[in-house]
Tab-separated table of C-alpha atoms in Angstrom:
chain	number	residue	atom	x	y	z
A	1	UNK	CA	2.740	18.289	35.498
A	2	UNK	CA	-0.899	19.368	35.348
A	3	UNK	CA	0.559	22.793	36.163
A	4	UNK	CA	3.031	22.893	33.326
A	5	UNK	CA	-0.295	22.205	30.905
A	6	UNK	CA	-2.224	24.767	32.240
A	7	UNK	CA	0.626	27.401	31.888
A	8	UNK	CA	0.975	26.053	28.323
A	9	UNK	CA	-2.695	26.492	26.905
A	10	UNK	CA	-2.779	29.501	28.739
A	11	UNK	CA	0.528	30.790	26.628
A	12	UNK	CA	-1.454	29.270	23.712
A	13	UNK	CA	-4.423	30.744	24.335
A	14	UNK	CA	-2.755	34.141	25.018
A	15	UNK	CA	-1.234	34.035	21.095
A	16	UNK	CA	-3.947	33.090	19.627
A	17	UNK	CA	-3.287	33.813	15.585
A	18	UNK	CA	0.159	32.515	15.903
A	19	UNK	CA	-1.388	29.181	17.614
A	20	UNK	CA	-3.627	29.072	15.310
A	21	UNK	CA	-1.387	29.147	12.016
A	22	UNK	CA	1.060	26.874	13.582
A	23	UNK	CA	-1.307	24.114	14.789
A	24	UNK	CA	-2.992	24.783	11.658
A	25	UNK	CA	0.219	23.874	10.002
A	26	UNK	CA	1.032	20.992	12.108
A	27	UNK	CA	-2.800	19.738	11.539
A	28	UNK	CA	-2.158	20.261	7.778
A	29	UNK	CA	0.946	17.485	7.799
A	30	UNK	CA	-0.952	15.263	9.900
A	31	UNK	CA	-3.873	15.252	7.774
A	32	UNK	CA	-1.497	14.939	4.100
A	33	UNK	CA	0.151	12.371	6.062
A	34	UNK	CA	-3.014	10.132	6.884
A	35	UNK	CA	-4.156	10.650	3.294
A	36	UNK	CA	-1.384	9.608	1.977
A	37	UNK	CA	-0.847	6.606	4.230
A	38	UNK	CA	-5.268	6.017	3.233
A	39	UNK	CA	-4.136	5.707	-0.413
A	40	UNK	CA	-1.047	3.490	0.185
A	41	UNK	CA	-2.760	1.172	2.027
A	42	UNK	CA	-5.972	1.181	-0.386
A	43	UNK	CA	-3.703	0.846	-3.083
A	44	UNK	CA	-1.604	-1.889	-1.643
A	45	UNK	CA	-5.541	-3.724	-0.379
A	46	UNK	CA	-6.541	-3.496	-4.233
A	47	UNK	CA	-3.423	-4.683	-5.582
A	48	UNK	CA	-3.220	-7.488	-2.967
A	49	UNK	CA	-6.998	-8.693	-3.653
A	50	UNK	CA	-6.870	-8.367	-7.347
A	51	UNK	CA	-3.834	-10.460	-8.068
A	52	UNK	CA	-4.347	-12.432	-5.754
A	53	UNK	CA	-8.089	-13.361	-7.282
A	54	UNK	CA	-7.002	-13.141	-10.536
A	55	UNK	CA	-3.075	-14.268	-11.034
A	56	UNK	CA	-2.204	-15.835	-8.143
A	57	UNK	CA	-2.487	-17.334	-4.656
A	58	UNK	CA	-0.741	-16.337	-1.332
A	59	UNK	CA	1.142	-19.390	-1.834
A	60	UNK	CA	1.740	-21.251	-5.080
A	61	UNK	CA	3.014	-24.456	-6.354
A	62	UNK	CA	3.743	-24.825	-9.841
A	63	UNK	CA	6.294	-25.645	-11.990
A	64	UNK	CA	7.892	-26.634	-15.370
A	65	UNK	CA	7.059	-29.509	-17.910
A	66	UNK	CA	10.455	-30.055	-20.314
A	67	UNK	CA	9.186	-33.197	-22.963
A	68	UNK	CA	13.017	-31.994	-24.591
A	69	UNK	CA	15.617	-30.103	-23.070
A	70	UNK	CA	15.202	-26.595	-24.582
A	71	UNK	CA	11.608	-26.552	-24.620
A	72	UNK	CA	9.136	-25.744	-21.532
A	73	UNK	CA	5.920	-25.496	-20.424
A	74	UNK	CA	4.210	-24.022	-17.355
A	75	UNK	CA	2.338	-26.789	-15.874
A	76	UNK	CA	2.157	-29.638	-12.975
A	77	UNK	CA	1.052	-33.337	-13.690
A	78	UNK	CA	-0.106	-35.503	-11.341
A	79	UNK	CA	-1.804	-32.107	-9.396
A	80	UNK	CA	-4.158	-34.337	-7.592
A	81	UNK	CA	-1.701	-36.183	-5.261
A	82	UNK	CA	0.252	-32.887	-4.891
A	83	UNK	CA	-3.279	-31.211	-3.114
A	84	UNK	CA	-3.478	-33.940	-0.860
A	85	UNK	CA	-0.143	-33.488	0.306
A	86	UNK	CA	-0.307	-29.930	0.495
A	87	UNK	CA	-3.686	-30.332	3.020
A	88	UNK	CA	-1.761	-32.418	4.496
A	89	UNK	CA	1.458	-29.493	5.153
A	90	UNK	CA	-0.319	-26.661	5.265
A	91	UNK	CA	-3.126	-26.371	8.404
A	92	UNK	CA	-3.580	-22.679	8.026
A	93	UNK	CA	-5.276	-23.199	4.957
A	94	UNK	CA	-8.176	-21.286	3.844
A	95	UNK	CA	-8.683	-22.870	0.511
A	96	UNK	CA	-7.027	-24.031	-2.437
A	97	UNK	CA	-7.581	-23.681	-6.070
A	98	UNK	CA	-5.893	-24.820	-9.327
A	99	UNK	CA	-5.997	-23.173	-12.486
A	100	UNK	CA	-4.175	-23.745	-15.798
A	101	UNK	CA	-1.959	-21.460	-17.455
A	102	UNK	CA	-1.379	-20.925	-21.616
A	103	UNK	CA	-0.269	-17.532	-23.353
A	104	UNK	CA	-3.063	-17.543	-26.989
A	105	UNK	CA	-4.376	-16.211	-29.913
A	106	UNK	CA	-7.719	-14.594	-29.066
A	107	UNK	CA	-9.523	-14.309	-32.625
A	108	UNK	CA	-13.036	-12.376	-33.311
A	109	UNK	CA	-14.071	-11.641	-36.755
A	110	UNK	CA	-12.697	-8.343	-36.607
A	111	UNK	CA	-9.469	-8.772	-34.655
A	112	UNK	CA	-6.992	-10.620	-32.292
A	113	UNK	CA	-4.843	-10.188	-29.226
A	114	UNK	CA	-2.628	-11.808	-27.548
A	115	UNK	CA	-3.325	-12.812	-23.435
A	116	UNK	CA	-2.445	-15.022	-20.958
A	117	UNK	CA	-5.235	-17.717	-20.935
A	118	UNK	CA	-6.354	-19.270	-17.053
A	119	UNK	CA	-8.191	-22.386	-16.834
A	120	UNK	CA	-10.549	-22.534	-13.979
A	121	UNK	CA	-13.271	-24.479	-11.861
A	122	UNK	CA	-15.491	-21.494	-11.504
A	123	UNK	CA	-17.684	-23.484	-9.253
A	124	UNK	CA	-14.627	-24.140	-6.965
A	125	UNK	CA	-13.543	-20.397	-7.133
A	126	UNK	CA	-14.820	-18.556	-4.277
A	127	UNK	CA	-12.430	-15.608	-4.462
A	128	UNK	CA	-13.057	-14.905	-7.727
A	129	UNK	CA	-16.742	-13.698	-7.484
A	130	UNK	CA	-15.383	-11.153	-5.256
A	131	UNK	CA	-12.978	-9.199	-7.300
A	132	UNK	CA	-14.499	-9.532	-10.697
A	133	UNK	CA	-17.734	-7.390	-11.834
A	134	UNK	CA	-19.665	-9.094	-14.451
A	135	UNK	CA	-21.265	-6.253	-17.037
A	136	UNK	CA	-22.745	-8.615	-19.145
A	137	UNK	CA	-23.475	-12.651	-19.259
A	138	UNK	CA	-23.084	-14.743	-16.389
A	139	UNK	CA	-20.030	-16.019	-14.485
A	140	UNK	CA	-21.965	-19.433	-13.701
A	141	UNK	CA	-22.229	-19.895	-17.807
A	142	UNK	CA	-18.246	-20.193	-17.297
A	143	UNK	CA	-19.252	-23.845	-16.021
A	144	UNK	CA	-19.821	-24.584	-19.327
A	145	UNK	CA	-17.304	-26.286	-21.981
A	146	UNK	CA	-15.751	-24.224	-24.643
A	147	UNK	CA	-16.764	-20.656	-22.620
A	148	UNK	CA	-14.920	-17.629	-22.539
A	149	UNK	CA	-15.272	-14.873	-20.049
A	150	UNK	CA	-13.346	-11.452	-21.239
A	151	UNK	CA	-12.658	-7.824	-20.545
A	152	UNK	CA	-14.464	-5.117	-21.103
A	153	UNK	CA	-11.394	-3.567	-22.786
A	154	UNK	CA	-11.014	-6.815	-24.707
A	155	UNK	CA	-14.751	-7.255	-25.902
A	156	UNK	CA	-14.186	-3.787	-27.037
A	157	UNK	CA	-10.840	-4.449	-28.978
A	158	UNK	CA	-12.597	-7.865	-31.082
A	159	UNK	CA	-15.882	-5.693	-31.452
A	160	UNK	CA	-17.480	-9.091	-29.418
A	161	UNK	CA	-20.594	-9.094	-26.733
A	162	UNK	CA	-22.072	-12.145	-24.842
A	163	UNK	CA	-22.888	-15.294	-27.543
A	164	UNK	CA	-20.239	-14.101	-30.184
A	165	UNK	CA	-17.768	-17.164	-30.713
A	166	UNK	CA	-14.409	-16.597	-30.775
A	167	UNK	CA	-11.236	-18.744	-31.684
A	168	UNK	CA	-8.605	-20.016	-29.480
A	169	UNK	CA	-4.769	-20.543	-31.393
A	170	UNK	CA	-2.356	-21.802	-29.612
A	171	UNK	CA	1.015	-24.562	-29.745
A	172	UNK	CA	0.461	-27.846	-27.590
A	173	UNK	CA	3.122	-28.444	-25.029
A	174	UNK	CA	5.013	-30.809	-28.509
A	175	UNK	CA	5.004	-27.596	-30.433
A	176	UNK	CA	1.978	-28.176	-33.112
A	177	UNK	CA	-0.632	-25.506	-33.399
A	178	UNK	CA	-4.325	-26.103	-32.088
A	179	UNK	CA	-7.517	-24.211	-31.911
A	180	UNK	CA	-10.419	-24.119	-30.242
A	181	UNK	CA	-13.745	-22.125	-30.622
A	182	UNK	CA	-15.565	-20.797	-27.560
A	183	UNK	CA	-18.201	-18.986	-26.664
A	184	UNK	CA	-18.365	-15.573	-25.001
A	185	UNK	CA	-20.411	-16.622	-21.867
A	186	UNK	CA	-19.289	-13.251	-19.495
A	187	UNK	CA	-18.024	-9.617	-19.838
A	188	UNK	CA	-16.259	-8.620	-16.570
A	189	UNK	CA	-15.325	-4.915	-16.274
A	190	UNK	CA	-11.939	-4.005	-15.862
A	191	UNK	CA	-9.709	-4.848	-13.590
A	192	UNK	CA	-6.398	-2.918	-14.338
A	193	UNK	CA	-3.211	-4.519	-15.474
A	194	UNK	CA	-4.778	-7.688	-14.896
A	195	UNK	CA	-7.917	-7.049	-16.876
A	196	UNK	CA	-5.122	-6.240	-20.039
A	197	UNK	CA	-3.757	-9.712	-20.083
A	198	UNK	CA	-6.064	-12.238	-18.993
A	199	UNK	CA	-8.885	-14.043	-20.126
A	200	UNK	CA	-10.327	-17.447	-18.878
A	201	UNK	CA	-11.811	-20.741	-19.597
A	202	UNK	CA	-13.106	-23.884	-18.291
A	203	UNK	CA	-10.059	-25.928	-17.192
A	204	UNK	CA	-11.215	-28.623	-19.822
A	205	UNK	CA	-11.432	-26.142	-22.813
A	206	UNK	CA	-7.708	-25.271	-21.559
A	207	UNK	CA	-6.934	-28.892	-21.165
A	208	UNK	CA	-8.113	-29.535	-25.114
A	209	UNK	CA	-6.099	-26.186	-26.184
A	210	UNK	CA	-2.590	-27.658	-25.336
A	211	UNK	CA	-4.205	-31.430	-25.144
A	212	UNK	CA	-3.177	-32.488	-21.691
A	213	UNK	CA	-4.105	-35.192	-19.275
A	214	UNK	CA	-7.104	-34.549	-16.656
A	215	UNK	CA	-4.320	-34.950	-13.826
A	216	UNK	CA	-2.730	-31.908	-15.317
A	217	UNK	CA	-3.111	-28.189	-14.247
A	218	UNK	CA	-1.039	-25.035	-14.518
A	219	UNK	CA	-0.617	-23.473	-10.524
A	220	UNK	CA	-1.860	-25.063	-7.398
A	221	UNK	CA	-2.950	-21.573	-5.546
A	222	UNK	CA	-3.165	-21.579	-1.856
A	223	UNK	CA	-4.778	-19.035	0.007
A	224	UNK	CA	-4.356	-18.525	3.341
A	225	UNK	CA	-6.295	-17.297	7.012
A	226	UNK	CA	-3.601	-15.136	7.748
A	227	UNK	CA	-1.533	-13.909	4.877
A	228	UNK	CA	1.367	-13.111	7.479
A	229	UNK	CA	1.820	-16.991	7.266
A	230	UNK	CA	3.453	-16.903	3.853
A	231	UNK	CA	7.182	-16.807	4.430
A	232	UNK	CA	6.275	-19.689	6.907
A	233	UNK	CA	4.203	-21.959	4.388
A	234	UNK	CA	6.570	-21.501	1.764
A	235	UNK	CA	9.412	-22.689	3.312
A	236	UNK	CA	8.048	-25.707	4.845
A	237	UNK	CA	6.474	-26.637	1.550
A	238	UNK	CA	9.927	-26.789	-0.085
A	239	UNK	CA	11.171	-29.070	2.997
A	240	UNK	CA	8.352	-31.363	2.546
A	241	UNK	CA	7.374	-31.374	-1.139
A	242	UNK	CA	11.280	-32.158	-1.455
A	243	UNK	CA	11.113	-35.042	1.322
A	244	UNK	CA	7.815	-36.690	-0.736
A	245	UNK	CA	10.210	-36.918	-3.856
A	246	UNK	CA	9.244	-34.211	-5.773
A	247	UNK	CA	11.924	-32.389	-7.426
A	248	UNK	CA	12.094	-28.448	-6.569
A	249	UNK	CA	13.808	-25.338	-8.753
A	250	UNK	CA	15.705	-23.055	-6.932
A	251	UNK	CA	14.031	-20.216	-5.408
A	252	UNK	CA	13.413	-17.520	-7.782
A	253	UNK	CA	11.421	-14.294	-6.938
A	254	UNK	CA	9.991	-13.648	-9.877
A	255	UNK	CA	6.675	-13.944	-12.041
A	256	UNK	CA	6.567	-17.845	-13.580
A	257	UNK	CA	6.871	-16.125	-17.203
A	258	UNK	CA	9.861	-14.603	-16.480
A	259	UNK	CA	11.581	-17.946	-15.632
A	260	UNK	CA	11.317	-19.519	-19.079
A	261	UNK	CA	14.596	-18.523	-20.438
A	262	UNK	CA	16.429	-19.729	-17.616
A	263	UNK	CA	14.458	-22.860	-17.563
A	264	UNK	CA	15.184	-23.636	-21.240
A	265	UNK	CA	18.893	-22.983	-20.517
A	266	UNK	CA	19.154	-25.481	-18.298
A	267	UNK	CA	19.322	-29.459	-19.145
A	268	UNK	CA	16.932	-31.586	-17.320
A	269	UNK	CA	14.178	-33.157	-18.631
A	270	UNK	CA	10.617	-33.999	-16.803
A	271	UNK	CA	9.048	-31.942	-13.954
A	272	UNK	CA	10.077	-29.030	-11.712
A	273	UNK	CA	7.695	-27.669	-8.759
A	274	UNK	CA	8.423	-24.025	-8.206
A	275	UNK	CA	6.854	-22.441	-4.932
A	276	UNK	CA	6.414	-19.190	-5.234
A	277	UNK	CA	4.443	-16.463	-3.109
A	278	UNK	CA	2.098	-13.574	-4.400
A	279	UNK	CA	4.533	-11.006	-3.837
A	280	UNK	CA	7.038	-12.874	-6.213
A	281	UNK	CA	4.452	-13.409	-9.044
A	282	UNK	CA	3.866	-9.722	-9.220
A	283	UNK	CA	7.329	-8.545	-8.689
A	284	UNK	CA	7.065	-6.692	-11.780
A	285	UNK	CA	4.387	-3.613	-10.508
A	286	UNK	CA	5.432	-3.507	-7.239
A	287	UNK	CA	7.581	-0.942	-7.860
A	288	UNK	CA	4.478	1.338	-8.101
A	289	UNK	CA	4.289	0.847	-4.534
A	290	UNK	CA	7.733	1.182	-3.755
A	291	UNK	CA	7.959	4.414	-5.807
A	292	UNK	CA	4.889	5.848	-4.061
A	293	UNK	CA	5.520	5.152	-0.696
A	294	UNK	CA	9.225	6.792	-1.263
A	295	UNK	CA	7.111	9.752	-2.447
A	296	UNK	CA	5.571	10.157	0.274
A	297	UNK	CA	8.809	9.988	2.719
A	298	UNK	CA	10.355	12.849	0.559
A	299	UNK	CA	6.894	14.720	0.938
A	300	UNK	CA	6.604	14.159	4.252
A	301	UNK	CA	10.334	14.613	5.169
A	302	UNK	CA	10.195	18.248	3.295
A	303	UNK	CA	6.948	19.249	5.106
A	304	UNK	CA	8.095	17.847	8.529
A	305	UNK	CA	11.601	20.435	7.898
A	306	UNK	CA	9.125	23.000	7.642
A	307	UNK	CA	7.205	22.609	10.439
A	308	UNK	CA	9.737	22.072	12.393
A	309	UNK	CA	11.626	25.773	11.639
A	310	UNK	CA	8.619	26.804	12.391
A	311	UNK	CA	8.258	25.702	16.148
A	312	UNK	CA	11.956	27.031	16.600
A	313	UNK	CA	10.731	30.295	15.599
A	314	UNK	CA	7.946	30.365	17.015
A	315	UNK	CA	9.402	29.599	20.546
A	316	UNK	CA	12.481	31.685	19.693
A	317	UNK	CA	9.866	34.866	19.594
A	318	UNK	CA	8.009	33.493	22.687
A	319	UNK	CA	11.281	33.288	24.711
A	320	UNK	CA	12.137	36.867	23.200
A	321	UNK	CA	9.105	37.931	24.235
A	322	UNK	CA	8.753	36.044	27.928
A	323	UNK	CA	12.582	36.958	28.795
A	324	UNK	CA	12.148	39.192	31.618
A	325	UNK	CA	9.056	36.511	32.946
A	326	UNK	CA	11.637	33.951	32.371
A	327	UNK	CA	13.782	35.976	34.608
A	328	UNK	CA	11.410	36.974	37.338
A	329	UNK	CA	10.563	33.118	37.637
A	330	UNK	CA	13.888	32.588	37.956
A	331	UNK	CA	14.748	34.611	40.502
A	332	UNK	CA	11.834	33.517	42.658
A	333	UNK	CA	13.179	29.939	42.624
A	334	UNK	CA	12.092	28.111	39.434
A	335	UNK	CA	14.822	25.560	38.810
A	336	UNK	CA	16.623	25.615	34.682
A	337	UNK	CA	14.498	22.237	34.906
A	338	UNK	CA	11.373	23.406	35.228
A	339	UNK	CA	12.341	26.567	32.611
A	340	UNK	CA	13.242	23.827	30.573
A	341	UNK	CA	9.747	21.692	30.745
A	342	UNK	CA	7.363	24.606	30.807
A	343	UNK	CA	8.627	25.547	26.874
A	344	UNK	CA	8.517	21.637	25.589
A	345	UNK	CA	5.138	21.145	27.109
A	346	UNK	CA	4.298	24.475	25.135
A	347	UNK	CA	5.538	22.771	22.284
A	348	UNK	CA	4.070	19.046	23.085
A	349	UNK	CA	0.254	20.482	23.492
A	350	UNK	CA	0.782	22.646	20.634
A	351	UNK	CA	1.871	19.323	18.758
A	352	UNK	CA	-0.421	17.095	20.084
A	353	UNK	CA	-3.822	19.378	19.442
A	354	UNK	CA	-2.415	20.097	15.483
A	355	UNK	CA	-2.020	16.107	14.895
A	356	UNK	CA	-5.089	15.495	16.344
A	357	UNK	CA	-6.744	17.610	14.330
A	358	UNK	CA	-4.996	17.143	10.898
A	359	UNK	CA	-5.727	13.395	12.182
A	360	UNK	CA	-9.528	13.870	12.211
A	361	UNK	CA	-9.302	15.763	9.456
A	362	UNK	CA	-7.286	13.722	7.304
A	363	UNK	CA	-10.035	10.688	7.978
A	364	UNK	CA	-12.924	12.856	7.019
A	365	UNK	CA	-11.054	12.850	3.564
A	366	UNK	CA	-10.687	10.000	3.220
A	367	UNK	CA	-14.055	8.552	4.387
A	368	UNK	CA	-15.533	11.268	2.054
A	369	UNK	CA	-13.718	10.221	-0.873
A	370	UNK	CA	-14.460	6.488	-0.352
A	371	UNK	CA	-17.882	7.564	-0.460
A	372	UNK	CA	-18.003	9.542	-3.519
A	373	UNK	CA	-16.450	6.100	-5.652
A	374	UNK	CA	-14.320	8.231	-7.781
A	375	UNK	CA	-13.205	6.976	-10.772
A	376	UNK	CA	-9.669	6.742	-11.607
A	377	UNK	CA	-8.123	7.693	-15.245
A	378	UNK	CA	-7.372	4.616	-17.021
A	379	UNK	CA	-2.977	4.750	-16.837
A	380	UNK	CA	-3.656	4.782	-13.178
A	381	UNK	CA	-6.157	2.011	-12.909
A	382	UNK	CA	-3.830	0.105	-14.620
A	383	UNK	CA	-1.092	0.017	-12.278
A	384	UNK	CA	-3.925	-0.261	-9.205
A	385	UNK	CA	-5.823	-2.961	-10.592
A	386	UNK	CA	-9.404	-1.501	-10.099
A	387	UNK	CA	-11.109	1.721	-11.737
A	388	UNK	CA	-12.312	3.058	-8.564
A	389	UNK	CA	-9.945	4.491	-5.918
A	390	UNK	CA	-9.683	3.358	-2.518
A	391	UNK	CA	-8.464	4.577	1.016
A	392	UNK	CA	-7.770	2.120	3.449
A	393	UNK	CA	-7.860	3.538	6.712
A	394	UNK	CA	-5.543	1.896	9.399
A	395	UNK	CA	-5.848	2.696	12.969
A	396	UNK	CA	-2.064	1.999	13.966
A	397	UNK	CA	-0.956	4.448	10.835
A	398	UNK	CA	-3.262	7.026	11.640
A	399	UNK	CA	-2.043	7.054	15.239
A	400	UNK	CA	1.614	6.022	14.409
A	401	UNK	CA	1.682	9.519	12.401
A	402	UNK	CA	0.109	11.835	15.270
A	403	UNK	CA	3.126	10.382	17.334
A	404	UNK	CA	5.445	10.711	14.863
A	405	UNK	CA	4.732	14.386	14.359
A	406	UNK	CA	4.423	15.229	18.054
A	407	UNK	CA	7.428	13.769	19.131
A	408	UNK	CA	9.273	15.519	16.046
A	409	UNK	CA	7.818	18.711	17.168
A	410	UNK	CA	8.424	18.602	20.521
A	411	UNK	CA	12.118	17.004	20.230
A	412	UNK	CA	12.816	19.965	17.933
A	413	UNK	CA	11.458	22.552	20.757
A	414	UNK	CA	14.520	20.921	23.208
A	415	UNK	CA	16.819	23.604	21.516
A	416	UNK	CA	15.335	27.061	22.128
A	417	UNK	CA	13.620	25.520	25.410
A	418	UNK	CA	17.309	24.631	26.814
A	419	UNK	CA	18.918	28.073	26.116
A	420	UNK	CA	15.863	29.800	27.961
A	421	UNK	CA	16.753	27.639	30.751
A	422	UNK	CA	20.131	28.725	30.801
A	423	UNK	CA	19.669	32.453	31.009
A	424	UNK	CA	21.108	33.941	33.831
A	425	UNK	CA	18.196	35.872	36.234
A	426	UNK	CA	19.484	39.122	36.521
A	427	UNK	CA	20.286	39.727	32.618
A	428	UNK	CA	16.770	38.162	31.586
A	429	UNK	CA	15.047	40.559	34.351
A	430	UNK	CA	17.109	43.575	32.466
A	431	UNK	CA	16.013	42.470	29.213
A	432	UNK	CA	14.157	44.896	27.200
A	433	UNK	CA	12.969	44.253	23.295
């Protein structure tokens, strides 16, 4: 075998520029390919940590409130009891977080919109200090009653900085209108789609909104030591929320405010705990994912075609070129066998070198642009959920892609490699072009 190597980076050495622009080739698909894997992965991170922080937990339980038949609301009484019993179910928690949830009326002096409003303990909120980037105020002042913490985009919008008070407008769960004034106590910068619909409270400014009991709360978030564990948690916390008498809605994988037309359809009256997992509650932009990761099968599939018509011709001219050699050897004794293993370890160190270099290559991209914190334009940051872009770098992709490429290279080097070996020895030896 070591034999077969040495004849191959000798033939390699021996054609040097067409070595060269094929490896450089090969190296070229490699390195797209771990670049593009780099921003899948970064974006997929982002998107994972931001919603996650900001809209929901690995796991969550929550639910419907129907006072009448046709009329809902998104929250969970009684959430105390429920946390106990989720401890209780769940040992590979992390930690575990509830929040309420209300869709308002933001009001300045010189505007309004309309977001989804999240009512929090920020002291019991360790997550969230890690996504979001306060510009201006101070996320502790969110401790206080009647607080507010916004968007830059938002601040912008009501023409509002840190101290302005703005008003809150919104129907209680019996379908009067309330309001409540707050204070702006933070400005957080941006966080992408998230950042465009969200603002939040203390969970007893939310509480006074919609006038609800202290034992009520929006989403029970759990987040997890291994988020792998989902699918597991989830289903065991429909067997035993069920079992301790709660009463469960069927499993639907969609974001909670999607549900409320089917929920209002239906005829019960009471409570409903829906469990739900993170991928489910953003359903709605993972197709941003979906769509970029088919993008980069198509890309890859296209430049992977190429490459590969390349090796065939490539070997095609060396066999032309090597006939009477292939011949001579031939005649001497080499078996079709060995013919056969001399061209696809040609082909395999050819591969291997060009993926390890696109592979170091590709790295050095991404590393670099990590470094440079690039900014992205604001439609893209949207879908992302962060205005900087980030490469993720996994080992098993970067080295699951240098296989992929050498094996594709060298399977595709089987065909002119097995017609060499099947040239007869006294028609290659006559051979003359």
């Amino acid at each position: 075998m070591l034999q077969l190597f040495l004849i191959a980076f000798r033939n390699l050495g021996t054609h040097r520029r067409r070595t060269l622009l094929l490896g450089g080739a090969i190296a070229g698909v490699t390195a797209l390919l771990v670049l593009l894997n780099g921003l899948s992965n970064g974006m997929q991170a982002t998107m994972l940590r931001s919603a996650t922080t900001l809209s929901t937990g690995h796991v969550n339980v929550a639910g419907f409130y129907k006072v009448t038949a046709g009329q809902s609301a998104p929250v969970v009484t009684g959430y105390p009891k429920i946390i106990e019993q989720v401890r209780k179910d769940v040992p590979e928690l992390d930690y575990i977080v509830h929040r309420g949830r209300g869709w308002v009326k933001l009001v300045s002096e010189t505007g309004s919109v309309q977001v989804g409003l999240g009512g929090i303990d920020v002291q019991s909120e360790p997550g969230i200090r890690q996504v979001l980037q306060v510009k201006e105020g101070s996320l502790d002042a969110l401790a206080e009653p009647d607080t507010v913490l916004v968007f830059e985009k938002q601040a912008k919008r009501l023409d509002v900085k840190v101290g302005d008070t703005v008003t809150l407008s919104a129907p209680t769960l019996r379908g009067t209108s309330n309001t409540v004034d707050v204070r702006v106590a933070a400005i957080a910068a941006n966080v992408g789609l998230m950042s465009d619909f969200n603002v939040f409270v203390p969970s007893q400014t939310l509480r006074s909104l919609y006038q609800l009991n202290k034992d009520t709360t929006g989403a029970i978030y759990l987040y997890l030591k291994d988020v792998k564990q989902v699918p597991a948690v989830q289903a065991r916390l429909r067997q035993t929320l069920a079992a301790a008498g709660y009463e469960l809605m069927d499993n639907d994988p969609r974001a909670f405010w999607m549900k409320f037309e089917v929920v209002n359809r239906e005829g019960w009256t009471g409570q409903k705990l829906d469990i739900t997992n993170w991928e489910d509650e953003i359903s709605f932009i993972t197709w941003t994912l979906t769509a970029l990761n088919g993008l980069t099968g198509v890309l890859i599939f296209v430049l992977l075609v190429i490459i590969c018509v390349g090796i065939m011709n490539t070997l095609w001219i060396a066999i032309r070129e090597r006939t009477r050699e292939i011949g001579t050897l031939r005649a001497i004794g080499m078996q079709r066998t060995r013919v056969l293993a001399m061209f696809v370890f040609e082909a395999l160190t050819l591969g291997a070198l060009g993926t390890l270099a696109g592979a170091v290559l590709g790295l050095a991209v991404c590393l670099s642009l990590n470094s440079a914190n690039i900014s992205v334009p604001d439609v893209v940051a949207v879908f992302i959920m962060s205005e900087k872009l980030h490469l993720a770098i996994n080992p098993g992709s970067v080295v699951g892609a240098m296989v992929f490429i050498t094996a594709c290279t060298t399977a595709i080097s089987l065909i002119p490699s097995f017609l060499a070996a099947r040239m007869k020895p006294v028609t290659a030896m006559h051979h003359i072009g």
